[in-house]
XYZ file of C-alpha atoms in Angstrom:
432
model
C 22.653 -42.901 -6.007
C 20.865 -45.730 -4.112
C 20.814 -45.307 -0.363
C 21.941 -48.288 1.692
C 21.268 -49.254 5.317
C 23.199 -51.444 7.696
C 22.011 -53.270 10.836
C 24.268 -54.158 13.749
C 24.035 -55.369 17.324
C 26.207 -53.197 19.663
C 26.909 -52.579 23.310
C 26.680 -49.221 24.880
C 30.159 -48.479 26.160
C 29.540 -45.197 28.125
C 27.486 -42.139 28.290
C 28.571 -39.063 26.318
C 28.503 -35.584 27.881
C 24.977 -35.025 26.543
C 23.824 -38.077 28.500
C 23.380 -40.425 25.373
C 24.732 -43.841 25.171
C 27.845 -44.271 23.018
C 28.391 -47.158 20.728
C 31.142 -47.625 17.969
C 30.492 -48.570 14.337
C 33.060 -48.485 11.616
C 35.638 -46.511 13.729
C 33.177 -43.795 14.651
C 31.322 -43.003 17.923
C 27.507 -42.867 17.639
C 25.319 -41.601 20.477
C 21.948 -43.052 21.075
C 19.474 -41.199 23.299
C 17.712 -43.074 26.181
C 20.270 -45.796 26.486
C 22.610 -46.841 29.312
C 26.154 -48.404 29.552
C 26.154 -52.166 29.136
C 22.904 -52.410 27.300
C 22.632 -54.469 24.085
C 21.154 -52.475 21.110
C 19.857 -53.436 17.666
C 20.599 -50.494 15.422
C 20.110 -49.512 11.797
C 22.376 -47.062 10.147
C 20.902 -45.255 7.155
C 21.882 -42.060 5.371
C 24.360 -40.965 8.111
C 21.954 -41.572 11.083
C 21.583 -44.243 13.651
C 18.050 -45.601 14.514
C 17.354 -47.757 17.567
C 15.334 -50.630 16.550
C 15.384 -52.502 19.760
C 16.911 -52.510 23.115
C 17.873 -56.167 23.534
C 19.095 -55.980 27.236
C 18.312 -53.706 30.089
C 20.878 -52.067 32.460
C 20.354 -52.751 36.209
C 20.459 -48.987 36.539
C 17.437 -48.379 34.394
C 14.281 -47.111 36.075
C 10.892 -45.888 34.977
C 11.027 -42.167 34.353
C 9.071 -40.148 36.876
C 7.746 -37.820 34.382
C 5.347 -38.775 31.429
C 6.947 -35.904 29.308
C 10.496 -37.210 29.602
C 10.609 -38.630 26.097
C 9.669 -35.214 24.731
C 10.828 -32.513 26.959
C 14.483 -31.414 26.633
C 14.846 -30.498 30.214
C 16.005 -33.989 31.436
C 18.247 -36.384 29.674
C 18.659 -39.107 32.237
C 15.255 -39.747 34.054
C 15.749 -43.422 32.950
C 18.757 -43.687 35.157
C 18.546 -44.443 38.810
C 19.731 -41.589 40.990
C 22.645 -43.298 42.663
C 24.160 -44.295 39.331
C 23.526 -40.786 38.006
C 25.460 -39.195 40.919
C 28.339 -41.746 40.423
C 28.391 -40.828 36.705
C 28.576 -37.164 37.385
C 31.490 -37.782 40.010
C 33.356 -39.739 37.321
C 32.924 -36.875 34.904
C 34.678 -34.490 37.366
C 37.310 -37.114 38.253
C 38.238 -37.672 34.699
C 38.622 -33.907 34.171
C 40.925 -33.866 37.204
C 42.909 -36.984 36.203
C 43.519 -35.792 32.655
C 45.018 -32.525 34.060
C 47.505 -34.365 36.248
C 45.592 -34.523 39.482
C 45.720 -38.343 40.126
C 46.444 -38.605 43.868
C 42.971 -37.366 44.993
C 41.185 -37.697 48.334
C 37.678 -39.290 48.370
C 35.074 -36.555 47.172
C 32.103 -35.478 49.199
C 28.899 -36.194 47.260
C 25.547 -34.432 47.371
C 22.372 -34.784 45.368
C 19.392 -32.436 45.496
C 15.989 -34.138 45.910
C 13.118 -33.941 43.401
C 10.638 -30.947 43.663
C 13.422 -28.602 44.829
C 14.188 -26.390 41.869
C 13.499 -22.774 42.635
C 14.587 -21.221 39.319
C 12.647 -21.795 36.078
C 13.367 -20.650 32.507
C 10.737 -21.522 29.990
C 9.790 -20.848 26.481
C 6.353 -19.459 25.492
C 4.700 -20.060 22.181
C 1.355 -18.818 20.926
C -0.794 -21.691 19.484
C -4.428 -21.783 18.395
C -6.594 -21.420 21.479
C -3.855 -20.491 23.896
C -0.059 -20.808 24.583
C 2.487 -23.427 25.250
C 4.596 -22.929 28.357
C 7.565 -25.202 28.873
C 11.007 -26.477 27.903
C 12.105 -27.069 24.390
C 12.372 -30.559 22.809
C 15.924 -31.326 21.581
C 16.135 -28.945 18.583
C 12.330 -28.532 18.511
C 9.393 -26.719 19.654
C 8.607 -26.372 23.482
C 6.512 -29.008 25.314
C 3.769 -27.862 27.406
C 4.794 -28.206 31.125
C 1.698 -30.002 32.484
C 3.912 -31.781 35.087
C 7.544 -31.632 36.338
C 9.079 -33.563 39.084
C 11.881 -30.966 39.359
C 10.376 -27.798 40.340
C 9.045 -26.676 43.646
C 5.366 -27.363 44.265
C 4.632 -23.640 44.587
C 5.967 -23.011 40.991
C 4.079 -26.033 39.600
C 0.848 -24.741 41.141
C 1.453 -21.310 39.576
C 1.654 -22.555 36.093
C -1.937 -23.220 35.131
C -3.226 -19.709 36.026
C -0.098 -18.197 34.689
C -0.636 -19.841 31.373
C -4.173 -18.626 31.287
C -3.022 -15.074 32.090
C -0.205 -15.046 29.442
C -2.471 -16.513 26.759
C -4.659 -13.343 27.198
C -1.876 -10.975 26.386
C -1.948 -9.268 23.122
C 1.909 -8.736 23.233
C 2.507 -12.488 22.940
C 2.002 -12.684 19.198
C 4.393 -15.575 18.630
C 7.228 -16.861 20.701
C 8.473 -15.445 24.046
C 10.110 -16.509 27.112
C 9.735 -16.363 30.867
C 12.030 -16.598 33.882
C 10.898 -17.269 37.390
C 12.885 -17.034 40.490
C 11.289 -18.171 43.770
C 12.621 -15.601 46.107
C 11.950 -15.229 49.845
C 9.518 -12.405 48.956
C 7.723 -14.723 46.354
C 7.985 -15.560 42.705
C 9.836 -12.949 40.684
C 8.863 -13.006 37.017
C 10.618 -11.684 33.993
C 8.625 -11.837 30.685
C 9.885 -11.443 27.166
C 7.344 -10.923 24.296
C 7.707 -10.087 20.619
C 5.476 -6.972 20.909
C 5.292 -4.334 23.540
C 2.846 -4.606 26.354
C -0.311 -2.643 25.929
C -2.117 -0.914 28.807
C -4.566 -3.710 28.880
C -1.748 -6.181 29.110
C -0.206 -4.389 31.988
C -3.548 -4.364 33.844
C -3.869 -8.088 33.407
C -0.424 -8.786 34.838
C -1.072 -6.381 37.702
C -4.246 -8.200 38.636
C -2.548 -11.632 38.320
C 0.321 -10.338 40.548
C -2.038 -9.238 43.191
C -4.107 -12.456 43.122
C -1.081 -14.808 43.296
C 1.199 -12.862 45.680
C 3.859 -12.049 43.063
C 5.792 -8.818 44.169
C 7.127 -8.047 40.768
C 6.696 -8.781 37.126
C 9.336 -7.326 34.727
C 9.156 -7.061 30.965
C 11.709 -6.797 28.285
C 11.552 -7.211 24.463
C 14.667 -9.467 24.206
C 17.628 -10.732 26.159
C 20.077 -7.939 27.020
C 17.505 -5.213 26.266
C 16.342 -2.686 28.820
C 13.904 -3.892 31.341
C 10.949 -2.188 32.684
C 8.608 -3.008 35.557
C 5.252 -4.175 34.300
C 3.606 -4.749 37.722
C 4.866 -4.486 41.383
C 2.790 -5.117 44.444
C 5.535 -5.205 47.257
C 9.208 -5.354 47.965
C 11.477 -7.938 46.170
C 14.115 -9.564 48.478
C 16.033 -12.736 49.154
C 18.417 -13.707 51.962
C 22.029 -14.832 51.658
C 23.907 -15.702 54.889
C 21.123 -13.924 56.773
C 21.541 -10.652 54.840
C 18.512 -9.227 53.019
C 19.332 -8.504 49.326
C 17.002 -7.193 46.628
C 18.065 -9.077 43.553
C 17.501 -7.441 40.032
C 15.009 -9.066 37.651
C 16.184 -12.335 36.020
C 19.103 -12.469 38.393
C 21.245 -15.582 38.830
C 19.938 -17.739 41.681
C 21.164 -21.248 42.533
C 18.879 -23.874 41.152
C 17.746 -25.029 44.564
C 18.022 -24.065 48.156
C 19.457 -27.441 48.971
C 22.140 -27.157 46.188
C 23.060 -23.572 47.386
C 23.531 -24.851 50.925
C 25.800 -27.649 49.766
C 27.853 -25.295 47.715
C 28.018 -22.847 50.555
C 29.060 -25.407 53.084
C 31.743 -26.801 50.836
C 33.198 -23.347 50.201
C 33.258 -22.393 53.780
C 34.857 -25.718 54.766
C 37.509 -25.228 52.213
C 38.779 -21.848 53.465
C 42.230 -21.762 55.121
C 42.547 -20.695 58.812
C 41.315 -17.128 58.851
C 40.952 -14.247 61.286
C 38.457 -11.501 60.791
C 41.074 -9.196 59.418
C 42.099 -11.503 56.638
C 40.987 -10.542 53.147
C 38.899 -12.831 50.975
C 38.611 -11.945 47.269
C 35.561 -13.234 45.686
C 35.530 -13.264 41.817
C 32.093 -13.387 39.994
C 30.247 -12.690 43.078
C 26.630 -12.194 41.513
C 24.194 -10.704 44.052
C 26.158 -12.106 46.976
C 25.074 -15.856 47.295
C 28.550 -16.641 48.843
C 29.605 -13.071 49.681
C 27.686 -12.694 52.918
C 28.372 -16.136 54.269
C 32.072 -15.581 53.550
C 31.942 -12.214 55.396
C 31.387 -14.083 58.591
C 34.918 -15.467 58.322
C 36.894 -12.526 56.886
C 36.711 -9.223 54.989
C 35.233 -9.899 51.544
C 36.048 -7.937 48.500
C 33.525 -8.991 45.998
C 33.835 -8.412 42.188
C 31.084 -8.867 39.633
C 30.632 -7.532 36.036
C 26.829 -7.455 35.869
C 25.941 -3.874 36.870
C 22.516 -4.657 38.312
C 23.796 -7.651 40.251
C 26.677 -5.772 41.857
C 24.367 -2.800 42.662
C 22.190 -5.073 44.640
C 25.161 -6.607 46.407
C 26.580 -3.206 47.364
C 23.235 -2.010 48.631
C 23.234 -4.843 51.058
C 26.751 -4.576 52.438
C 26.083 -1.829 55.018
C 27.011 -3.129 58.440
C 28.635 -6.206 56.947
C 32.370 -7.127 56.521
C 32.031 -7.067 52.681
C 32.364 -4.554 49.915
C 31.318 -4.893 46.176
C 33.104 -3.577 43.117
C 31.753 -3.604 39.540
C 34.222 -5.028 37.170
C 34.157 -7.095 33.974
C 36.701 -9.736 34.827
C 36.925 -11.038 31.309
C 38.014 -7.704 29.935
C 39.721 -6.366 33.024
C 40.868 -9.136 35.204
C 42.276 -8.318 38.627
C 46.098 -7.993 38.272
C 48.546 -9.914 40.474
C 49.303 -7.004 42.822
C 45.520 -6.700 43.533
C 45.186 -10.346 44.111
C 48.212 -10.404 46.433
C 46.125 -8.762 49.072
C 44.054 -11.807 49.418
C 44.517 -14.680 51.993
C 42.212 -16.733 49.748
C 40.414 -16.265 46.420
C 36.985 -17.749 45.925
C 36.317 -18.191 42.200
C 32.824 -18.875 40.835
C 33.103 -18.249 37.186
C 30.261 -18.565 34.520
C 29.705 -21.620 32.460
C 32.488 -20.826 30.003
C 35.127 -20.599 32.682
C 37.262 -17.836 34.214
C 39.216 -16.953 30.972
C 41.892 -14.272 31.359
C 41.305 -13.930 35.148
C 42.895 -17.459 35.804
C 46.077 -16.438 34.125
C 46.412 -13.421 36.270
C 45.572 -15.419 39.413
C 48.214 -17.977 38.654
C 50.872 -15.203 38.313
C 49.909 -13.794 41.745
C 51.197 -14.853 45.108
C 47.811 -16.276 46.252
C 48.389 -19.689 47.819
C 44.728 -20.793 48.388
C 41.945 -20.922 46.068
C 38.431 -22.281 46.360
C 37.021 -22.879 42.862
C 33.226 -23.340 42.219
C 32.585 -24.794 38.682
C 29.367 -25.538 36.905
C 30.959 -27.152 33.829
C 33.430 -30.071 33.924
C 34.501 -29.349 30.352
C 35.504 -25.773 31.187
C 37.079 -26.938 34.381
C 39.177 -29.502 32.385
C 40.535 -26.590 30.199
C 41.709 -24.689 33.218
C 42.997 -27.376 35.546
C 46.376 -28.041 33.645
C 47.355 -24.464 34.319
C 46.532 -24.828 38.014
C 48.513 -27.997 38.231
C 51.519 -26.501 36.427
C 51.319 -23.498 38.854
C 51.895 -25.822 41.899
C 48.271 -26.186 43.214
C 47.139 -29.386 44.734
C 43.677 -30.566 45.338
C 42.977 -30.660 49.112
C 39.253 -31.679 48.758
C 36.622 -31.760 46.167
C 32.812 -31.916 46.390
C 30.480 -33.048 43.564
C 26.973 -31.540 43.840
C 24.175 -32.746 41.648
C 21.676 -29.955 41.905
C 20.488 -30.330 38.332
C 18.830 -33.636 38.873
C 18.374 -35.908 35.776
C 20.405 -33.507 33.672
C 24.061 -33.784 32.620
C 25.107 -30.729 34.567
C 27.189 -31.010 37.618
C 28.494 -28.545 40.137
C 32.043 -28.907 41.673
C 33.678 -27.234 44.540
C 37.522 -27.653 44.445
C 39.742 -26.700 47.347
C 43.195 -25.976 45.972
C 46.443 -24.820 47.556
C 50.071 -24.393 46.813
C 50.938 -23.774 50.491
C 53.378 -26.692 51.431
C 51.998 -26.773 54.990
C 48.361 -27.135 53.972
C 49.315 -29.722 51.432
C 51.321 -31.918 53.959
C 48.451 -31.642 56.532
C 45.795 -32.616 53.947
C 48.130 -35.634 52.895
C 48.715 -36.694 56.477
C 44.937 -36.532 57.199
C 44.161 -38.579 54.131
C 46.658 -41.330 54.891
C 45.360 -41.532 58.511
């Protein structure tokens, strides 16, 4: 059968959720990487694929990418879009999710965007190649790209990469592909290494020497995600501060992508709390190591729940002397029931990327009137918003936080209430 090709001229209508420009052809949506709304494209369709032949016009929001690796590295999808337009697009993503769920009479959102060179968390792939290793992020559906530059990460992390690449390339355990997670904690970089083969005694000596030379308090090793971890090198205590409280996070623990983004989320959450006294109970769901727990504890008594055993152990170890207590609980398998939730004056909900699952249904059946919902995924949020609307909740305020600069990811803090007095007060304030 002879293959045919068709050439067309089309206008990019909008960006899809992956950040690619969308055009329509023969009743179907096609997504073209590296294009922006309003741009005129010359395309060829061949064998079920679309090929960009020429960009015939340029969006006023197009800029030169700040990184020479942007066309290869899969870490950033939208470096060719100016940051103001990018933040507006992310706001629109959240607003559409709200509108589709019935929340149409909305206040103006607060907007925040983290600056470049601020990312404090890095997850990279490792790949053995002749003469060394590649350390970097994957291409779309391809091999990793060596991270020789990055306008996202903190300068301290970027400076660490060349000697780290040299050290890791000398390890016998890195026989093929592996991975590396780095959290830049207050105590210094915390490294979690995965390799296909076990570390030898020589490998451990090399990692220990590297840790001493570069001020790294801990390097942890594991053979694969979810497997038992072991300390490969430790030169000092590991700690980080949340709300002025010193916490010792476990290896590869969840850390907000940037200090600036963490602060913006924290401020939005605290501003969204209802009037509290110190005896009021705050139930925090999916608390992690305590990013929000300890700031919340300055406003009420916090019951923090988390399913990750290592994370909740770190949180609980830091609660002495604070107005917080931590409980280990898998909220997807064993959600808090309405009688348990009814003890709360407010619930702070910060679920994983997939959403809050069964926990939301239980929350909606409770008597809880006030919820602060922190979301990192508009698609998951959109699935859960209709139930919140149906249960009588109104949006009092919403904050859009772009802490994953040049990506399609966006954080949202929603302040929700079904307390008639709070709703009337918010409406009165909005109308002036």
